[in-house]
Structure formats: C-alpha cells, structure tokens
Tab-separated table of C-alpha atoms in Angstrom:
chain	number	residue	atom	x	y	z
V	8	GLY	CA	94.716	40.760	1.470
V	9	SER	CA	92.751	41.421	-1.768
V	10	PHE	CA	94.936	38.942	-3.693
V	11	LEU	CA	94.231	36.232	-1.044
V	12	ALA	CA	90.503	36.970	-1.234
V	13	VAL	CA	90.477	36.703	-5.073
V	14	LEU	CA	92.486	33.467	-4.815
V	15	LEU	CA	90.073	31.912	-2.281
V	16	THR	CA	87.175	33.133	-4.429
V	17	ARG	CA	88.496	31.273	-7.504
V	18	LEU	CA	89.186	28.089	-5.518
V	19	THR	CA	85.806	27.977	-3.769
V	20	GLY	CA	83.706	29.557	-6.511
V	21	GLU	CA	81.941	31.814	-3.953
V	22	GLN	CA	82.192	35.492	-3.236
V	23	LEU	CA	83.984	36.271	0.047
V	24	GLY	CA	83.670	39.685	1.737
V	25	ASP	CA	81.926	42.750	0.319
V	26	SER	CA	80.693	42.596	-3.294
V	27	LEU	CA	79.359	44.570	-6.256
V	28	THR	CA	76.553	42.703	-8.050
V	29	ILE	CA	75.192	43.744	-11.404
V	30	LEU	CA	71.603	42.761	-11.036
V	31	GLN	CA	70.336	43.921	-14.445
V	32	ALA	CA	72.003	45.349	-17.550
V	33	PRO	CA	71.172	45.711	-21.189
V	34	GLU	CA	73.137	43.730	-23.726
V	35	TYR	CA	75.097	46.808	-24.996
V	36	VAL	CA	76.478	47.507	-21.488
V	37	SER	CA	78.934	44.683	-21.378
V	38	PHE	CA	80.018	43.423	-17.977
V	39	GLN	CA	82.597	40.649	-18.125
V	40	LYS	CA	82.191	37.790	-15.748
V	41	GLY	CA	85.282	37.368	-13.586
V	42	ASP	CA	86.738	37.979	-10.057
V	43	TRP	CA	88.245	41.349	-10.729
V	44	PRO	CA	88.042	43.501	-7.466
V	45	ILE	CA	86.917	47.123	-7.704
V	46	SER	CA	87.557	49.786	-5.118
V	47	GLY	CA	84.658	51.477	-3.399
V	48	GLU	CA	85.858	54.902	-4.398
V	49	LYS	CA	85.655	53.854	-8.109
V	50	ILE	CA	81.952	52.940	-7.962
V	51	PRO	CA	80.856	56.502	-9.062
V	52	ASP	CA	83.242	56.369	-12.074
V	53	MET	CA	81.848	52.983	-13.024
V	54	VAL	CA	78.272	54.279	-12.908
V	55	ALA	CA	79.218	57.321	-14.899
V	56	LEU	CA	80.847	55.174	-17.635
V	57	THR	CA	77.785	52.933	-17.893
V	58	MET	CA	75.679	56.033	-18.611
V	59	GLY	CA	78.088	57.278	-21.208
V	60	PHE	CA	79.711	60.121	-19.278
V	61	SER	CA	83.411	60.870	-19.144
V	62	VAL	CA	85.481	60.608	-15.957
V	63	GLN	CA	88.596	62.440	-14.866
V	64	GLU	CA	90.763	59.360	-14.455
V	65	ASP	CA	90.541	56.246	-16.693
V	66	LEU	CA	88.932	53.315	-14.931
V	67	SER	CA	91.491	50.532	-15.288
V	68	TRP	CA	89.040	47.817	-14.359
V	69	PRO	CA	88.439	44.918	-16.806
V	70	GLY	CA	84.983	44.158	-15.575
V	71	LEU	CA	83.355	46.783	-17.815
V	72	ARG	CA	84.022	46.925	-21.470
V	73	ALA	CA	83.488	49.900	-23.736
V	74	GLY	CA	80.016	49.979	-25.285
V	75	PRO	CA	78.490	51.668	-28.358
V	76	LEU	CA	78.815	55.404	-28.370
V	77	PHE	CA	75.205	56.237	-29.362
V	78	GLN	CA	73.366	53.626	-27.325
V	79	ARG	CA	73.230	54.225	-23.563
V	80	PRO	CA	70.889	53.008	-20.821
V	81	ARG	CA	67.910	55.227	-19.860
V	82	ALA	CA	68.565	54.777	-16.092
V	83	ASN	CA	71.051	53.640	-13.573
V	84	VAL	CA	69.891	52.263	-10.148
V	85	LEU	CA	72.436	51.746	-7.454
V	86	VAL	CA	71.365	50.145	-4.116
V	87	VAL	CA	73.904	50.008	-1.230
V	88	VAL	CA	73.073	47.507	1.433
V	89	ARG	CA	74.896	47.874	4.672
V	90	GLY	CA	75.407	45.121	7.296
V	91	VAL	CA	75.882	42.142	4.938
V	92	ASP	CA	78.766	41.119	2.733
V	93	SER	CA	76.726	39.235	0.137
V	94	LEU	CA	73.170	38.433	-0.857
V	95	ALA	CA	71.811	35.416	-2.711
V	96	LEU	CA	70.913	36.959	-6.067
V	97	PRO	CA	70.989	34.119	-8.486
V	98	GLN	CA	69.533	36.056	-11.480
V	99	SER	CA	72.377	38.583	-11.523
V	100	VAL	CA	74.512	39.350	-14.511
V	101	ALA	CA	77.869	39.389	-12.737
V	102	SER	CA	79.413	39.813	-9.344
V	103	TYR	CA	82.801	41.285	-8.279
V	104	PRO	CA	84.644	41.538	-4.944
V	105	LEU	CA	84.647	44.987	-3.418
V	106	GLU	CA	87.921	46.094	-1.871
V	107	ASN	CA	88.604	49.216	0.135
V	108	PRO	CA	84.952	49.759	1.073
V	109	VAL	CA	85.105	53.515	1.744
V	110	PRO	CA	81.874	55.503	1.731
V	111	PHE	CA	80.981	57.012	-1.602
V	112	THR	CA	78.135	59.056	-3.149
V	113	LEU	CA	76.928	59.656	-6.679
V	114	ASP	CA	76.833	63.419	-6.285
V	115	SER	CA	79.271	63.881	-9.183
V	116	VAL	CA	77.132	61.725	-11.460
V	117	ALA	CA	73.922	63.556	-10.389
V	118	GLU	CA	75.599	66.915	-11.063
V	119	THR	CA	76.644	65.725	-14.553
V	120	VAL	CA	73.102	64.545	-15.330
V	121	HIS	CA	71.624	67.807	-14.145
V	122	THR	CA	74.186	69.902	-16.060
V	123	LEU	CA	73.820	68.027	-19.440
V	124	PHE	CA	70.094	67.485	-19.380
V	125	ALA	CA	68.844	70.498	-17.426
V	126	GLU	CA	66.192	71.339	-19.975
V	127	ASP	CA	64.848	67.746	-20.127
V	128	THR	CA	64.525	67.600	-16.333
V	129	PRO	CA	65.672	64.028	-15.676
V	130	VAL	CA	64.825	62.131	-12.501
V	131	VAL	CA	67.593	62.160	-9.934
V	132	LEU	CA	66.697	60.410	-6.592
V	133	GLN	CA	69.230	59.831	-3.737
V	134	LEU	CA	67.667	58.353	-0.649
V	135	ALA	CA	68.777	56.892	2.687
V	136	PRO	CA	65.673	56.192	4.786
V	137	SER	CA	67.490	55.335	8.004
V	138	GLU	CA	69.227	58.743	8.000
V	139	GLU	CA	66.179	60.526	6.629
V	140	ARG	CA	68.448	61.823	3.795
V	141	LEU	CA	66.782	62.821	0.524
V	142	TYR	CA	68.055	64.573	-2.457
V	143	MET	CA	65.878	65.054	-5.624
V	144	LEU	CA	66.255	66.926	-8.942
V	145	GLY	CA	64.194	67.402	-12.052
V	146	LYS	CA	60.907	65.539	-12.466
V	147	ALA	CA	61.616	63.595	-9.287
V	148	ASN	CA	60.055	66.488	-7.379
V	149	ALA	CA	56.640	65.931	-8.918
V	150	VAL	CA	56.787	62.089	-9.018
V	151	PHE	CA	58.112	61.376	-5.578
V	152	GLU	CA	56.506	64.216	-3.570
V	153	ASP	CA	54.284	61.651	-1.878
V	154	LEU	CA	57.183	59.291	-1.088
V	155	PRO	CA	57.528	58.976	2.714
V	156	VAL	CA	60.824	60.411	3.841
V	157	THR	CA	60.976	60.460	7.561
V	158	LEU	CA	60.919	57.317	9.690
V	159	GLN	CA	57.664	58.481	11.204
V	160	GLN	CA	56.096	58.812	7.732
V	161	ILE	CA	57.349	55.418	6.525
V	162	ARG	CA	56.057	53.631	9.686
V	163	ALA	CA	52.711	55.307	9.128
V	164	ARG	CA	52.815	54.037	5.582
V	165	LEU	CA	53.261	50.490	6.854
V	166	SER	CA	49.763	50.549	8.340
V	167	GLN	CA	48.047	51.909	5.093
V	168	ASP	CA	46.741	50.149	2.087
V	169	GLY	CA	49.364	48.496	-0.079
V	170	SER	CA	51.656	47.876	2.864
V	171	VAL	CA	54.333	45.169	2.435
V	172	LEU	CA	53.347	43.758	5.791
V	173	THR	CA	50.394	42.048	4.123
V	174	SER	CA	52.548	40.284	1.511
V	175	LEU	CA	55.862	39.517	3.109
V	176	PRO	CA	56.490	36.332	5.141
V	177	LEU	CA	57.662	38.035	8.328
V	178	ASN	CA	58.530	34.768	10.077
V	179	SER	CA	60.619	35.853	13.112
V	180	LEU	CA	60.349	39.564	12.436
V	181	SER	CA	58.117	41.612	14.711
V	182	ARG	CA	55.815	44.480	13.784
V	183	ASN	CA	56.556	46.257	17.078
V	184	ALA	CA	60.341	46.080	17.484
V	185	GLU	CA	62.281	49.164	16.489
V	186	ALA	CA	64.966	47.494	14.415
V	187	ASP	CA	62.460	45.247	12.652
V	188	LEU	CA	60.331	48.319	11.665
V	189	LEU	CA	63.400	50.134	10.261
V	190	PHE	CA	64.153	47.162	7.979
V	191	LEU	CA	60.498	46.808	6.912
V	192	SER	CA	60.214	50.506	6.263
V	193	GLU	CA	63.127	50.331	3.780
V	194	VAL	CA	61.430	47.423	1.974
V	195	GLN	CA	58.288	49.579	1.864
V	196	VAL	CA	60.218	52.510	0.276
V	197	LEU	CA	61.534	50.072	-2.448
V	198	HIS	CA	57.902	48.935	-3.107
V	199	ASP	CA	56.633	52.608	-3.235
V	200	ILE	CA	59.320	53.699	-5.678
V	201	THR	CA	58.298	50.945	-8.084
V	202	ALA	CA	54.597	51.762	-7.653
V	203	LEU	CA	55.155	55.446	-8.283
V	204	LEU	CA	57.190	54.791	-11.445
V	205	GLN	CA	54.525	52.378	-12.741
V	206	ARG	CA	51.997	55.197	-12.303
V	207	HIS	CA	54.273	57.680	-14.240
V	208	ARG	CA	55.478	55.407	-17.038
V	209	HIS	CA	56.158	58.366	-19.368
V	210	LEU	CA	59.268	59.249	-17.321
V	211	ALA	CA	60.972	56.110	-18.644
V	212	LYS	CA	60.350	57.047	-22.219
V	213	ASP	CA	62.011	60.475	-22.393
V	214	HIS	CA	65.444	61.221	-23.748
V	215	SER	CA	67.187	62.097	-20.520
V	216	PRO	CA	68.780	59.417	-18.352
V	217	ASP	CA	67.543	58.968	-14.741
V	218	LEU	CA	69.693	58.199	-11.735
V	219	TYR	CA	68.647	56.411	-8.515
V	220	SER	CA	70.844	55.945	-5.435
V	221	LEU	CA	69.428	54.163	-2.460
V	222	GLU	CA	71.253	53.213	0.834
V	223	LEU	CA	69.706	50.647	3.137
V	224	SER	CA	70.982	50.013	6.619
V	225	GLY	CA	68.167	47.969	8.129
V	226	LEU	CA	70.129	44.756	8.028
V	227	GLU	CA	73.025	46.449	9.788
V	228	GLU	CA	70.669	47.498	12.660
V	229	LEU	CA	69.152	43.952	12.888
V	230	GLY	CA	72.633	42.390	13.115
V	231	ARG	CA	73.544	44.926	15.831
V	232	ARG	CA	70.428	44.230	17.760
V	233	TYR	CA	69.909	40.460	17.429
V	234	GLY	CA	73.284	39.209	16.114
V	235	GLN	CA	74.082	37.921	12.674
V	236	ASP	CA	73.351	34.308	13.674
V	237	SER	CA	69.838	35.178	14.818
V	238	SER	CA	66.681	34.025	13.014
V	239	GLN	CA	65.634	37.649	12.490
V	240	TYR	CA	68.795	38.503	10.647
V	241	GLN	CA	68.580	35.396	8.504
V	242	ASP	CA	64.911	35.939	7.606
V	243	ALA	CA	65.540	39.587	6.849
V	244	THR	CA	68.464	38.685	4.589
V	245	ALA	CA	66.274	36.289	2.602
V	246	ILE	CA	63.446	38.806	2.349
V	247	LEU	CA	65.738	41.571	1.100
V	248	ALA	CA	67.405	39.316	-1.454
V	249	ASN	CA	63.936	38.473	-2.918
V	250	VAL	CA	62.693	42.096	-2.786
V	251	LEU	CA	65.885	43.424	-4.475
V	252	GLN	CA	65.592	40.806	-7.220
V	253	LYS	CA	62.048	41.814	-7.949
V	254	PHE	CA	62.906	45.555	-7.606
V	255	GLY	CA	65.608	45.133	-10.226
V	256	GLU	CA	63.348	43.179	-12.638
V	257	ASP	CA	60.514	45.749	-12.242
V	258	LEU	CA	62.670	48.783	-12.949
V	259	PHE	CA	64.469	47.032	-15.763
V	260	GLY	CA	61.082	46.264	-17.377
V	261	LEU	CA	59.781	49.843	-16.785
V	262	TYR	CA	62.679	51.281	-18.709
V	263	GLY	CA	62.215	48.936	-21.635
V	264	ASP	CA	65.118	46.637	-20.750
V	265	SER	CA	67.403	49.722	-20.896
V	266	ALA	CA	68.526	50.184	-17.298
V	267	VAL	CA	71.522	49.140	-15.221
V	268	VAL	CA	70.795	47.977	-11.656
V	269	GLU	CA	73.687	47.444	-9.245
V	270	VAL	CA	73.698	46.203	-5.663
V	271	VAL	CA	76.655	46.887	-3.392
V	272	THR	CA	76.775	44.863	-0.214
V	273	VAL	CA	79.112	46.194	2.467
V	274	LYS	CA	79.582	44.622	5.910
V	275	LYS	CA	80.896	47.825	7.318
V	276	PHE	CA	82.319	51.016	5.866
V	277	GLU	CA	85.934	51.706	6.759
V	278	ALA	CA	85.343	55.376	7.507
V	279	PRO	CA	82.336	57.423	8.386
V	280	LEU	CA	80.934	59.631	5.673
V	281	THR	CA	80.100	63.288	6.489
V	282	ARG	CA	78.029	65.103	3.934
V	283	LYS	CA	75.529	67.797	3.929
V	284	SER	CA	72.184	66.451	2.860
V	285	ARG	CA	69.761	68.520	0.804
V	286	SER	CA	66.062	68.234	0.508
V	287	ILE	CA	64.117	69.843	-2.367
V	288	LEU	CA	60.895	68.907	-0.633
V	289	GLU	CA	61.575	71.747	1.668
V	290	SER	CA	60.979	75.399	0.710
V	291	LYS	CA	63.662	76.712	-1.668
V	292	GLN	CA	66.385	78.683	0.055
V	293	ILE	CA	68.356	80.487	-2.581
V	294	SER	CA	70.494	82.222	-0.072
V	295	ASN	CA	70.694	83.012	3.642
V	296	PRO	CA	71.419	86.625	4.316
V	297	GLY	CA	71.619	86.100	8.003
V	298	SER	CA	74.163	83.361	7.804
V	299	PRO	CA	77.306	84.003	9.935
V	300	TYR	CA	79.453	82.476	7.188
V	301	ASN	CA	78.590	85.201	4.726
V	302	LEU	CA	77.693	82.602	2.005
V	303	ALA	CA	77.217	83.648	-1.583
V	304	TYR	CA	73.903	83.251	-3.464
V	305	LYS	CA	73.293	79.966	-5.004
V	306	TYR	CA	74.446	79.860	-8.631
V	307	ASN	CA	71.739	80.185	-11.196
V	308	PHE	CA	72.261	78.391	-14.584
V	309	GLU	CA	70.661	81.458	-16.322
V	310	TYR	CA	73.358	83.753	-14.904
V	311	ALA	CA	75.629	83.445	-18.007
V	312	VAL	CA	72.689	84.319	-20.375
V	313	ILE	CA	71.609	87.360	-18.305
V	314	PHE	CA	75.223	88.542	-17.934
V	315	ASN	CA	75.741	88.542	-21.737
V	316	ILE	CA	72.486	90.321	-22.327
V	317	VAL	CA	73.388	93.140	-19.916
V	318	LEU	CA	76.992	93.338	-20.991
V	319	TRP	CA	76.404	93.694	-24.746
V	320	LEU	CA	73.468	96.016	-24.309
V	321	MET	CA	75.643	98.367	-22.219
V	322	ILE	CA	78.355	98.206	-24.789
V	323	ILE	CA	75.949	98.982	-27.666
V	324	LEU	CA	74.366	101.892	-25.781
V	325	ALA	CA	77.779	103.300	-24.939
V	326	LEU	CA	78.950	103.131	-28.572
V	327	ALA	CA	75.694	104.748	-29.689
V	328	VAL	CA	76.239	107.673	-27.274
V	329	ILE	CA	79.799	108.175	-28.496
V	330	VAL	CA	78.854	108.080	-32.182
V	331	ILE	CA	75.950	110.518	-31.664
V	332	SER	CA	78.059	112.887	-29.570
V	333	TYR	CA	80.912	112.876	-32.208
V	334	ASN	CA	78.536	113.667	-35.059
V	335	LEU	CA	76.870	116.507	-33.100
V	336	TRP	CA	80.211	118.008	-32.185
V	337	ASN	CA	81.403	118.006	-35.820
V	338	MET	CA	78.147	119.057	-37.390
V	339	ASP	CA	78.110	122.028	-39.745
V	340	PRO	CA	75.041	124.134	-39.012
V	341	GLY	CA	74.942	125.537	-42.504
V	342	TYR	CA	74.570	122.180	-44.181
V	343	ASP	CA	73.388	119.748	-41.498
V	344	SER	CA	70.586	121.890	-39.930
V	345	ILE	CA	67.384	122.891	-41.744
V	346	ILE	CA	66.998	125.989	-39.513
V	347	TYR	CA	70.374	127.497	-40.384
V	348	ARG	CA	69.938	126.399	-44.007
V	349	MET	CA	66.728	128.514	-44.351
V	350	THR	CA	68.420	131.421	-42.645
V	351	ASN	CA	71.312	131.299	-45.057
V	352	GLN	CA	68.948	131.297	-48.073
V	353	LYS	CA	67.159	134.421	-46.786
V	354	ILE	CA	70.487	136.249	-46.305
V	355	ARG	CA	71.579	135.385	-49.837
V	356	LEU	CA	68.265	136.736	-51.255
V	357	ASP	CA	68.597	139.892	-49.302
C-alpha cells in the first residue's frame, strides 16, 4: 500500500494521503526533498533528532540529514491537524507521506527537555483545545497562564478584543454553530500563542530549547457535521492553511530564524489514544494519600541531593562517635587527664 502511494505520488507530483510537512526550518537542520514515507510512531524520534537529542533506536529515514553538533534550533513546533490528509502550504520546506498514522505524543521529548534543562526552565506546551488537554512545564506556566483552555473560555475569548472573527473571511462559516465555533476557537488559540510570545520575546533568546505540540480537530468535526464536500469544510481548510502558514512564519521569526515548524495532517488515526492529561494550571498535587491505588509520592529532582547530604552526614557522625569512644576507652588517666596528672604530682611530692 505504501509503495503504491509513493509510486502514484512520483507520477502525479502530488501528495496522496496523510502527510508530514516541514513548514519552517533553519539551514543547519537539513531536510531532503523527496517522497520518503515516515511512520507516525517515528515522529517523536524525528523531533528529538532535530533538537539534537539522542533516541533509543536509530531513525533509518533519509528525509533528515545529520546536522552540526553545536548548532541546534531554539524551538520545535509540531501541529497535528486531524480530519484532512493534506493542506495547501506552498511556502513549506519539504513534505513527506505519512504511513501508519497511529496516535503519538511528544511526552518523551518533553521529559528530555525538562531533564536536561531543568535549571533554565524551558517552555514546554502541549495543547489540544477540543479535548481541553493542557500540559505545561517551565516558563510556560507564567507566559501562558492567561491562555484560554476550556472550550467555554475560548468561546468567550472569541467575543473579546483581538478576536479572529474580526479579521477572518468566514464565508460560509457561522458564528453560532457548534462545529464552526470549535474550529474558530482553535484558530483563536494559535493567534493567542503568537501574541503571548511576542509579548515575552525574551523567552526566545535564552539557551534552553522550547517545545510546542498542538493538536487541532476542528476540521474533523466540520467534516463529520457538514461533509467534506461542503462549503464550510472547504472554507475552513483554506482558512487553516493560511493561518498555519502565518503561524509558522511568526514563530520562526520570533526565534530568530532558529525554529523547526512541522505540520502533520491525518485524515483519521488508526487507533484511539488513551493518555492521562496533566494540567499545571491546577493546584499542585504532589501526592494523594487517600488514593485507593496507594500511589507513591511524585519524584522530586532534589531527592538525590538530599539523600547524599543525609547519608554522608550520618556516616561522618557515626565515625566520629566510634573514634571518640575508642580514644576514651583507651585513655591513660595519668597522662591524658589533667586532674589525675595533678594528683600524681602531689603524691610524688609527699
């Protein structure tokens, strides 16, 4: 199946089926133009390699060439668009067929960023507005604390100043329909992320790499509601393509032309993804003593430091007690004690 898709792609010159599009990339991250398919489960490894991280298994994919060791992008932005197999993105760097479109996450990459750059507090943002799923680490807590998360918050944001409704050509899209509002709210989130980063430009100039992972399913809902041949779906597809093109250009410029922006378009994932979402906007819950599962406390990265301090302090104190006790036991009162020494002198004089 994948061989036939690649063959048809080369004959027609068009991408068929799901695709991975490199929207923006610096010159030192070398993506080779070609029709090499990449599996959906390998996307996290590809993102990790572009950021200069190591992966468990070698990525035998010719689309990405090895880059310079000491020159890596400051950010990686991955946007997953569900409900469409391709978007018209003429300004892209390269595009590749996506085979085996299984659900994937960048949790492993986010954990690597947080582990290696914990002191620099990098920005890690994973967001899926339709599922109200949000995961943030580092400086993202302070920067994106005002970002609307729930659908109710996003829809309220659409009626405020700076709403995309005033600048987008809605055409057949309605401001009152449920599916239309879901799509427009996702476009609003993209706009707000860019606006917040422009307000906090210092984040793009630090030494720690930033990671953004966004999942948009508004097109999928529009296709399910109106059909993929409907004017609403076609208008939304054109709007999203233009918005993503501008979104990629804005983030690429904010990071000083040192960011990789990828767009994954998937008609439909092959298997549902079950994952536990986490929100750091909520109050911190280090542990749950009343949990029926008897869960352990959350691991603290200072645990190793505290453990070593306590361990070696106990060893030093124990050795000190042993040495002092040994010397006291073997002490000669006549020579080691001033009291007995004075007594002996008086006896000798008498």
